[in-house]
XYZ file of C-alpha atoms in Angstrom:
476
model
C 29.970 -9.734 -2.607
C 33.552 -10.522 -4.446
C 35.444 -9.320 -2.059
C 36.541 -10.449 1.466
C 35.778 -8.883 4.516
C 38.238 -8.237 7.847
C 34.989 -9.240 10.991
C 32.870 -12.536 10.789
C 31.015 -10.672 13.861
C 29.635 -6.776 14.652
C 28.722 -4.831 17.302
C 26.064 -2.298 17.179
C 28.380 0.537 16.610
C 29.650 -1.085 13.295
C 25.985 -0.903 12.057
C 25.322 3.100 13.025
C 28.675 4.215 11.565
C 28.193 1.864 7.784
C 24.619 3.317 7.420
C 25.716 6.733 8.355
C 28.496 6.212 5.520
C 26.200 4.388 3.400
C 23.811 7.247 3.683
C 26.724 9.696 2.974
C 27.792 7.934 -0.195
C 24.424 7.462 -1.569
C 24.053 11.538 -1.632
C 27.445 11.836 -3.093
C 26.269 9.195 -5.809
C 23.078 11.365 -6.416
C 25.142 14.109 -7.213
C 27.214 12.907 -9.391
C 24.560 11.485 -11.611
C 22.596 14.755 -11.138
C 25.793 16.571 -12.203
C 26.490 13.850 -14.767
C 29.511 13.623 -14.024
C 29.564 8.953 -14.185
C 30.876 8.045 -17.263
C 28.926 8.305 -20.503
C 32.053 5.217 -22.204
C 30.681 3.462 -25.318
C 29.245 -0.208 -23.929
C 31.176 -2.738 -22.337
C 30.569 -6.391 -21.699
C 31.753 -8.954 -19.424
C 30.300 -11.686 -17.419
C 30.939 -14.275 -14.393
C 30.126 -17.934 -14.646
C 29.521 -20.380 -11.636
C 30.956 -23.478 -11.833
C 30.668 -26.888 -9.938
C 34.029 -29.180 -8.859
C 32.734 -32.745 -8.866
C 34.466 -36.143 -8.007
C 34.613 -39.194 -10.351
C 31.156 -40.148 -9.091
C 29.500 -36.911 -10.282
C 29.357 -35.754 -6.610
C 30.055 -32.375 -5.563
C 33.872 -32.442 -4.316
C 34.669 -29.579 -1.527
C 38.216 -28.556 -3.137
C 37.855 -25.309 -4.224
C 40.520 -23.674 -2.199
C 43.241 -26.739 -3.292
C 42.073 -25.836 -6.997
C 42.731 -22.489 -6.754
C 46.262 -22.290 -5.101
C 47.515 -24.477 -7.410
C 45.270 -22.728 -10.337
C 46.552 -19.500 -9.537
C 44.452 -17.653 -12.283
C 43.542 -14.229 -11.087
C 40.013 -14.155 -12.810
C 38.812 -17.798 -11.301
C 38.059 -17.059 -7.777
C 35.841 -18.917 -4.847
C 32.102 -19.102 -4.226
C 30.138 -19.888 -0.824
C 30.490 -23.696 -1.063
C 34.057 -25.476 -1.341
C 32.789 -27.626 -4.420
C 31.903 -23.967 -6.284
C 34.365 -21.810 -8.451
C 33.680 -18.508 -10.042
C 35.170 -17.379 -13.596
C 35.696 -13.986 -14.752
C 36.384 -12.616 -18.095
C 37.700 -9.471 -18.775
C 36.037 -6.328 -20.069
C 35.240 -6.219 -23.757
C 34.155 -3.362 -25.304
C 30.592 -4.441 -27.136
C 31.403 -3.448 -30.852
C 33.197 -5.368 -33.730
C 33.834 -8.582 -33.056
C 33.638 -8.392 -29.351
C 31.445 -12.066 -29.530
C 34.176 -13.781 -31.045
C 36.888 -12.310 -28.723
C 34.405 -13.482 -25.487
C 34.094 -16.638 -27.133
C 37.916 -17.323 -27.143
C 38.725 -15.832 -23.685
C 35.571 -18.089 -22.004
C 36.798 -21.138 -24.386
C 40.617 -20.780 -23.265
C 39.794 -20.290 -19.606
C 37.543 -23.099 -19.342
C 39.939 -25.266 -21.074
C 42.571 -24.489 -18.667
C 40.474 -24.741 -15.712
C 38.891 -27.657 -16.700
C 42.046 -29.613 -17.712
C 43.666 -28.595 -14.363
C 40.573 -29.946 -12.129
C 41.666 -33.541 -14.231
C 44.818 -32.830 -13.021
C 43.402 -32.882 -9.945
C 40.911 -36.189 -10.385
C 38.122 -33.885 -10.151
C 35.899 -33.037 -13.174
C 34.683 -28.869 -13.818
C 30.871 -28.651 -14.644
C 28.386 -25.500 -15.619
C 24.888 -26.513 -15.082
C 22.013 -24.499 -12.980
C 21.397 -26.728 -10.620
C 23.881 -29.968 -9.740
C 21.455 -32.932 -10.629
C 23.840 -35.304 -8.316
C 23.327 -32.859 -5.119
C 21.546 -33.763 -2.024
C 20.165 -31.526 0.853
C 22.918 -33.023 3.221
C 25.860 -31.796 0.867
C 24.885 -28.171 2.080
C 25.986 -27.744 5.773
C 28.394 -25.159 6.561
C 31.570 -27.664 6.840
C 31.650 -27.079 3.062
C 31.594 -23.241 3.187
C 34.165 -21.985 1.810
C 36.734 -20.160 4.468
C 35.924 -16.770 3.966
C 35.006 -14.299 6.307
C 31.993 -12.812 4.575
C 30.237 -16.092 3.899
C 30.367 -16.896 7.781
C 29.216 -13.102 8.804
C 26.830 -13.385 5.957
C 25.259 -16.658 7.068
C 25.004 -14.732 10.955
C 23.254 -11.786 9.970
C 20.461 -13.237 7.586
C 19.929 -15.656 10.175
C 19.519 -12.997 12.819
C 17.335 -11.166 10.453
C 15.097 -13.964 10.095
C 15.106 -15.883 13.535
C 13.972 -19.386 11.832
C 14.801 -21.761 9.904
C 14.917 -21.278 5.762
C 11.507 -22.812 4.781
C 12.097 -23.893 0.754
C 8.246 -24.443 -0.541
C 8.808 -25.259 -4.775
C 5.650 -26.478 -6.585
C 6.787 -27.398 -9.983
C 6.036 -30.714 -12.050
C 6.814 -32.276 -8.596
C 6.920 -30.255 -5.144
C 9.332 -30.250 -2.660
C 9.340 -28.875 1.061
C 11.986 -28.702 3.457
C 13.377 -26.829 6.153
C 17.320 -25.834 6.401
C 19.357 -23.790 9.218
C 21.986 -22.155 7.190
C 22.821 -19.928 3.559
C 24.005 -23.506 2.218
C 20.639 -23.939 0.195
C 22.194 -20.492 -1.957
C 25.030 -22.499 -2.989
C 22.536 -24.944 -5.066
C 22.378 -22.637 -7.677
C 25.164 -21.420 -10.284
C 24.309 -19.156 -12.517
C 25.473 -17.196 -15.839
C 26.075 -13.262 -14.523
C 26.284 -10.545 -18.018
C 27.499 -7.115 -17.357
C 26.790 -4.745 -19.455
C 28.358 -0.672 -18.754
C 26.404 1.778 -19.969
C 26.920 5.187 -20.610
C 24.907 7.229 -17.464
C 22.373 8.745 -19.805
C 21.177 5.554 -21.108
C 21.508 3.342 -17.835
C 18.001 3.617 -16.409
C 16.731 2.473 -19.985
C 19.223 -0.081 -20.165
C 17.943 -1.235 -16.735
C 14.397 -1.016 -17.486
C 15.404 -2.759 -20.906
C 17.010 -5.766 -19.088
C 13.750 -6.279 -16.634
C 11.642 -6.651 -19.979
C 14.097 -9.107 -21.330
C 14.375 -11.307 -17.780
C 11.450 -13.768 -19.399
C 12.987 -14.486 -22.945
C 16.464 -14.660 -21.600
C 15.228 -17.270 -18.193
C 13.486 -19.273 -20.737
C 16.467 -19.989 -23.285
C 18.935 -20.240 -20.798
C 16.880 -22.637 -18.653
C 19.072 -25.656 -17.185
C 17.504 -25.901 -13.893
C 14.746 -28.625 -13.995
C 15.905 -30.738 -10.559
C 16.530 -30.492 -7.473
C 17.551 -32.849 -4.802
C 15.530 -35.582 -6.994
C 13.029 -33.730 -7.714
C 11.533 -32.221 -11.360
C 10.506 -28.267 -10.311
C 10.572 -25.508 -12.747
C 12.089 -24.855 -15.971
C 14.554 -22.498 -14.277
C 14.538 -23.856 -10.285
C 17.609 -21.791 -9.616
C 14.798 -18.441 -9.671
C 12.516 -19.835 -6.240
C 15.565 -21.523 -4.854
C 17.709 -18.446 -4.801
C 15.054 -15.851 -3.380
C 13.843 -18.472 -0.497
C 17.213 -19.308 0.651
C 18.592 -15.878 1.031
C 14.994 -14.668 1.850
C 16.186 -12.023 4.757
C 13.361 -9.244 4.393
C 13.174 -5.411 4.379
C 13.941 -2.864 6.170
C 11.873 -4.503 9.572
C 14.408 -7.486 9.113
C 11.544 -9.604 8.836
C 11.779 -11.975 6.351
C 8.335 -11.940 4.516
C 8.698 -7.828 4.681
C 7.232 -6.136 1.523
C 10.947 -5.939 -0.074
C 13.240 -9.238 -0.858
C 16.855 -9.088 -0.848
C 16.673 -11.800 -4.220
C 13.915 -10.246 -6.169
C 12.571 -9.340 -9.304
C 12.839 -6.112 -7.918
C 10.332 -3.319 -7.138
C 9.748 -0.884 -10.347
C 11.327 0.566 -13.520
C 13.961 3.340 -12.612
C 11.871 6.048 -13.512
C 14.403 9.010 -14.206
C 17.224 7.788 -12.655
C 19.469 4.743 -11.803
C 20.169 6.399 -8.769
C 16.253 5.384 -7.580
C 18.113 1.874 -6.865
C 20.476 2.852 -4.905
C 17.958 5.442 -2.627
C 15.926 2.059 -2.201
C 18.721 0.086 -1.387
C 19.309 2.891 1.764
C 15.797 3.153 3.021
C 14.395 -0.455 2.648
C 17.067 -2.616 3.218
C 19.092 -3.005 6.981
C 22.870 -3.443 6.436
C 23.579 -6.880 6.873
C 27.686 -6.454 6.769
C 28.957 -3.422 8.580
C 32.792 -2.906 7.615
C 35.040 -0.366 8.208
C 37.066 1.332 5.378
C 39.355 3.965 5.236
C 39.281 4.782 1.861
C 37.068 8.500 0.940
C 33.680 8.510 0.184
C 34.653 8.813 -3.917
C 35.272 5.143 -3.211
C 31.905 4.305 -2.750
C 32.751 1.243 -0.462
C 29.991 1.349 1.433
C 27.385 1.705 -1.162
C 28.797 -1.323 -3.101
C 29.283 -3.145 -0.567
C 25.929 -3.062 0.628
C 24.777 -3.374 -3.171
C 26.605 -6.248 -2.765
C 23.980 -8.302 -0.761
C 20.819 -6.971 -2.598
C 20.994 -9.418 -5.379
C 18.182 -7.977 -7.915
C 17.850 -10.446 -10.502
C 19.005 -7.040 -12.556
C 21.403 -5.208 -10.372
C 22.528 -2.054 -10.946
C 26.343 -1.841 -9.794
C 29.163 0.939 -9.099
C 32.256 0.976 -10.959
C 35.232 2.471 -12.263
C 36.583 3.507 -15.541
C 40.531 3.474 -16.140
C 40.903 7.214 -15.410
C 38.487 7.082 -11.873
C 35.760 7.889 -13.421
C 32.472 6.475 -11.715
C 30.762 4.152 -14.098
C 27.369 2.077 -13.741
C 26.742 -1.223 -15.020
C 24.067 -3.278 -14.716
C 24.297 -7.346 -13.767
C 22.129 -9.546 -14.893
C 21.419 -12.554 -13.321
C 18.788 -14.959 -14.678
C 20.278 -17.157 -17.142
C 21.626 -20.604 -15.451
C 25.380 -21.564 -16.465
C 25.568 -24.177 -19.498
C 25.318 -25.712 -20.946
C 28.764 -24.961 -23.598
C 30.573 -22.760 -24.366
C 29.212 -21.849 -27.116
C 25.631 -21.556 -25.751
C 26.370 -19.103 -23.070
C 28.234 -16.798 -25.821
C 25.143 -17.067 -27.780
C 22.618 -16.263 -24.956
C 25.214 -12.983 -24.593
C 24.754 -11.936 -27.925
C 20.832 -12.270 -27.372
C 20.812 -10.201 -23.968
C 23.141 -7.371 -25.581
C 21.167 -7.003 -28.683
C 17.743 -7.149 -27.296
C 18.629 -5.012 -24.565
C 20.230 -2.199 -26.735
C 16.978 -2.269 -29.009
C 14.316 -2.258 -25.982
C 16.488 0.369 -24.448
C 16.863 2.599 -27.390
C 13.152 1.859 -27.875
C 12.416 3.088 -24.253
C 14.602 6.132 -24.586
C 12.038 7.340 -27.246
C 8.839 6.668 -25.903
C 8.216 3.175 -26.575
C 8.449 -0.598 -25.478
C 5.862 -0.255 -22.668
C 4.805 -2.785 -20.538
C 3.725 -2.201 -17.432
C 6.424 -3.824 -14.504
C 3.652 -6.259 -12.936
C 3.299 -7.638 -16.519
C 7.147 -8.295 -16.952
C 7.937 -9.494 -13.289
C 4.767 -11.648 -14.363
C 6.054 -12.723 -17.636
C 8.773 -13.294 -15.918
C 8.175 -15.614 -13.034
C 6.162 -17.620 -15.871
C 9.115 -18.249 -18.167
C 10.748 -19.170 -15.221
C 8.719 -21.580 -14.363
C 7.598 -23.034 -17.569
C 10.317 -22.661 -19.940
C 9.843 -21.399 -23.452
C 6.316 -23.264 -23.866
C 4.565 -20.150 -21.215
C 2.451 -18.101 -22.362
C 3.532 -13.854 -21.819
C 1.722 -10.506 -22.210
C 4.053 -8.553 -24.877
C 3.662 -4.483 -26.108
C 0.040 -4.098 -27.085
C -1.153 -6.575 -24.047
C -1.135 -9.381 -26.881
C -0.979 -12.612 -25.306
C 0.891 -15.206 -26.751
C 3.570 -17.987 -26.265
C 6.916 -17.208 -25.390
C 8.705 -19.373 -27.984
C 6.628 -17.677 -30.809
C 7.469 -14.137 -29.275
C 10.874 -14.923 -29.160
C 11.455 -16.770 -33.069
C 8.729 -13.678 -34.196
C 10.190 -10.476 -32.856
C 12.683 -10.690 -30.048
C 15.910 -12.577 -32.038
C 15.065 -10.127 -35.066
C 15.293 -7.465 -32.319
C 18.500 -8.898 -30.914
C 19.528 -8.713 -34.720
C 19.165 -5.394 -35.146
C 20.394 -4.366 -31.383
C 23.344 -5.748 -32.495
C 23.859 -4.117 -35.789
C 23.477 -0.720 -33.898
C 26.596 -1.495 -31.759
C 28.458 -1.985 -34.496
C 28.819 -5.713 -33.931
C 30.291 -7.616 -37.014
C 27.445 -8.976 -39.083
C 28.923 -12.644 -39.440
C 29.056 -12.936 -35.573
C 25.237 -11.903 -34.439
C 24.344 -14.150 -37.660
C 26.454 -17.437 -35.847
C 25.389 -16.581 -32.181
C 21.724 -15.803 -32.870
C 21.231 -18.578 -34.783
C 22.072 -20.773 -31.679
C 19.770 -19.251 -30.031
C 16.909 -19.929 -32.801
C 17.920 -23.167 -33.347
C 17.628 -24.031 -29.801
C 13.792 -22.303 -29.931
C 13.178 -24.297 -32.534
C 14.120 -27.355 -31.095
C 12.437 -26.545 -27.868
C 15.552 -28.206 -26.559
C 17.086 -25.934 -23.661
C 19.310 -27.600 -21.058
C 16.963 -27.820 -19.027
C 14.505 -29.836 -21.764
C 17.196 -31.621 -22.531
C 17.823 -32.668 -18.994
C 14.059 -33.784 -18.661
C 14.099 -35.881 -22.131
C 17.384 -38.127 -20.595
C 15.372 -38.685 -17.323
C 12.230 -40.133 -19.313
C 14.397 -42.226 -21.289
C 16.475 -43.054 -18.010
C 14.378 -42.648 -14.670
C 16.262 -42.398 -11.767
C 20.105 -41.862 -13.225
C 21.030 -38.525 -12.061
C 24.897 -39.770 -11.569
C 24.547 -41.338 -15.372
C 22.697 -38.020 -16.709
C 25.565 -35.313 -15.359
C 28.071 -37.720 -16.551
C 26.603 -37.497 -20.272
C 25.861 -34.026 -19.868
C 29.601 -33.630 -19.139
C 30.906 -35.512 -21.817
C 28.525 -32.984 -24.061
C 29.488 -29.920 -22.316
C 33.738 -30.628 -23.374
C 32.494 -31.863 -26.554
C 31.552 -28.427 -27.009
C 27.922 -29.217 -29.677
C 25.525 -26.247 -28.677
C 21.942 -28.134 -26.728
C 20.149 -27.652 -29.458
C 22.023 -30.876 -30.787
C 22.000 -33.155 -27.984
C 20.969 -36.466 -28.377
C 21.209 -39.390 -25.523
């Protein structure tokens, strides 16, 4: 969904000629990974982080597109709302000292962007959900002027024909009703890629889905929303009811969900994503391209508005060769720097050592469990209890101190990242366990001391977030 579209409307012509495309490209896909002929590259990483553009009074402040002209930064781009900014970094390959590279390129481009948004009077802020924001902030006057979000907003309305119903039990429960895609733009998220050589993506993919629960429970920094104390990681329910469009009937309670956990493991093949994305899901924005079907514009495009919380995606190396990566989308932004780099070198290591695992016959659980274990962390932070290899039951933060960061360790060591760096980042990451202090705990812990302040919370949390301390340190 990064790219802009040339129609806000269709007609039903549009829609027969994209899915006979779609369906073309989707064969052509199959044969390539049949033929493996995708690219078998070493590892690369990269991410995307959501950011918020708030005004003196910790208020979201709809100035995204003034930001950006006068930014001018190719890798910071927009998002759906106008108070919402996207950064990129670029590809790094995932050996050496790769961490310590990502950490400078995040750390220089936040500095710049933040520092420019003073410029501005406005303030830059990564958090999962804005604590500040309030139901009436999310009508489409702040969209942000793009074609797709206005033809995106159209069809999943169509699809549903009523209103978004949001339904959160948490600590507290909330239950509303909203008319548009707006609700979406409450959430802002951390996004890791990781591109995988095609013989390993499927275990890769499978790897990430066992990971979702440890990685949504250390990244959580999600706890409220419009007032109100949810889940550990409110972004997850949030996400999938507001964009909750349906299967292939277009109904929106159909047996497939366009945000989801997904529906399996990819059994032999990546390419079983992409088959389900063509039979189970209606196109919801029918372009036209001109470009051959080695483009695969179609299929990603399309791709583009399945949001899997792990996503398998269609790329390109530098000599055209088709690549896969997979995106994965469960830990909130925030709440450094620092802590996102570390919660990177966590997902890369424990995914390389559950995937090589997998590739040999091992690290089975079956999918209900994870999506189970998942949907738990999610909603309870690192004090859930999940079902690990063995179908031993036990709590999360345990699992993850016990087995999962010396895991991450030795994924790490495998790609040939410098010892010194998956020492530094991990042991964020444990100190953080050990602390039991997430964003999103920490979050909680200020609104105990301090009921009510939401305005006076984001401001501290600001302050903390330039001053650049990982959570684990936070203090009030």
């Amino acid at each position: 969904m990064g790219q802009e579209i040339r129609a806000a409307a269709y007609q039903e012509a549009d829609f027969q000629r994209f899915c006979q495309r779609l369906q073309a490209e989707t064969e052509l896909l199959g044969r390539l990974v049949s033929a493996k002929a995708c690219s078998e590259a070493a590892p690369v990483a990269g991410f995307e982080i959501e950011a918020w553009l708030l005004d003196a009074q910790m208020r979201p402040a709809p100035s995204n597109q003034a930001f950006l002209q006068s930014f001018g930064q190719p890798l910071v781009g927009p998002e759906l709302a106008k108070f919402n900014i996207e950064l990129n970094t670029p590809p790094q390959p995932l050996s050496g000292s790769a961490f310590a590279a990502l950490y400078k390129q995040l750390q220089q481009a936040w500095h710049d962007a933040a520092r420019h948004a003073r410029q501005m009077d406005l303030n830059l802020l990564a958090i999962g959900t804005l604590p500040t924001l309030v139901q009436s902030d999310l009508h489409l006057g702040n969209m942000s002027d793009m074609n797709r979000y206005r033809a995106l907003n159209r069809q999943i309305l169509q699809n549903r024909s009523r209103p978004i119903c949001l339904d959160i039990c948490g600590h507290e429960h909330l239950k509303l009703e909203h008319h548009d895609v707006m609700l979406e733009a409450a959430t802002t998220s951390l996004q890791l890629h990781i591109q995988c050589p095609l013989s390993q993506a499927h275990h890769i993919y499978n790897a990430c889905i066992i990971a979702s629960a440890a990685m949504v429970a250390v990244a959580a920094n999600a706890p409220y929303l419009f007032g109100k104390d949810l889940w550990a990681e409110t972004r997850i329910p949030m996400f999938e009811q507001a964009i909750a469009a349906g299967g292939y009937s277009g109904a929106a309670d159909g047996p497939l969900h366009r945000v989801s956990f997904g529906s399996d493991y990819a059994r032999q093949s990546i390419q079983e994503c992409f088959i389900e994305n063509l039979q189970h899901f209606p196109v919801l924005l029918p372009e036209q391209f001109d470009d051959a079907a080695e483009a695969f514009r179609y299929l990603r495009l399309h791709n583009g508005t399945i949001w899997r919380w792990n996503r398998p995606l269609v790329g390109f190396d530098a000599d055209g060769t088709p690549h896969i990566r997979i995106e994965h989308r469960t830990p909130a932004a925030g709440p450094t720097v620092i802590d996102m780099i570390a919660n990177a070198a966590f997902f890369y290591g424990l995914v390389k050592n559950l995937a090589d695992e997998r590739a040999e016959g091992g690290a089975l659980l079956p999918f209900a469990q994870a999506k189970d274990n998942f949907y738990q962390a999610a909603r309870h932070g690192l004090d859930c209890h999940v079902v690990w290899f063995g179908n031993r039951k036990q709590r999360l933060a345990n699992l993850i101190e016990q087995e999962l960061l010396p895991r991450a360790g030795l994924g790490l060591d495998a790609l040939g990242i410098r010892s010194r760096d998956a020492l530094d980042y991990l042991g964020i990451v444990r100190r953080r366990v050990a602390s039991r202090q997430t964003g999103s705990q920490w979050q909680r812990r200020f609104i105990e001391a301090h009921p009510g302040e939401f305005g006076a919370m984001t401001r501290e949390y600001m302050q903390r977030q330039l001053g650049g301390e990982p959570v684990s340190g936070w203090g009030f």
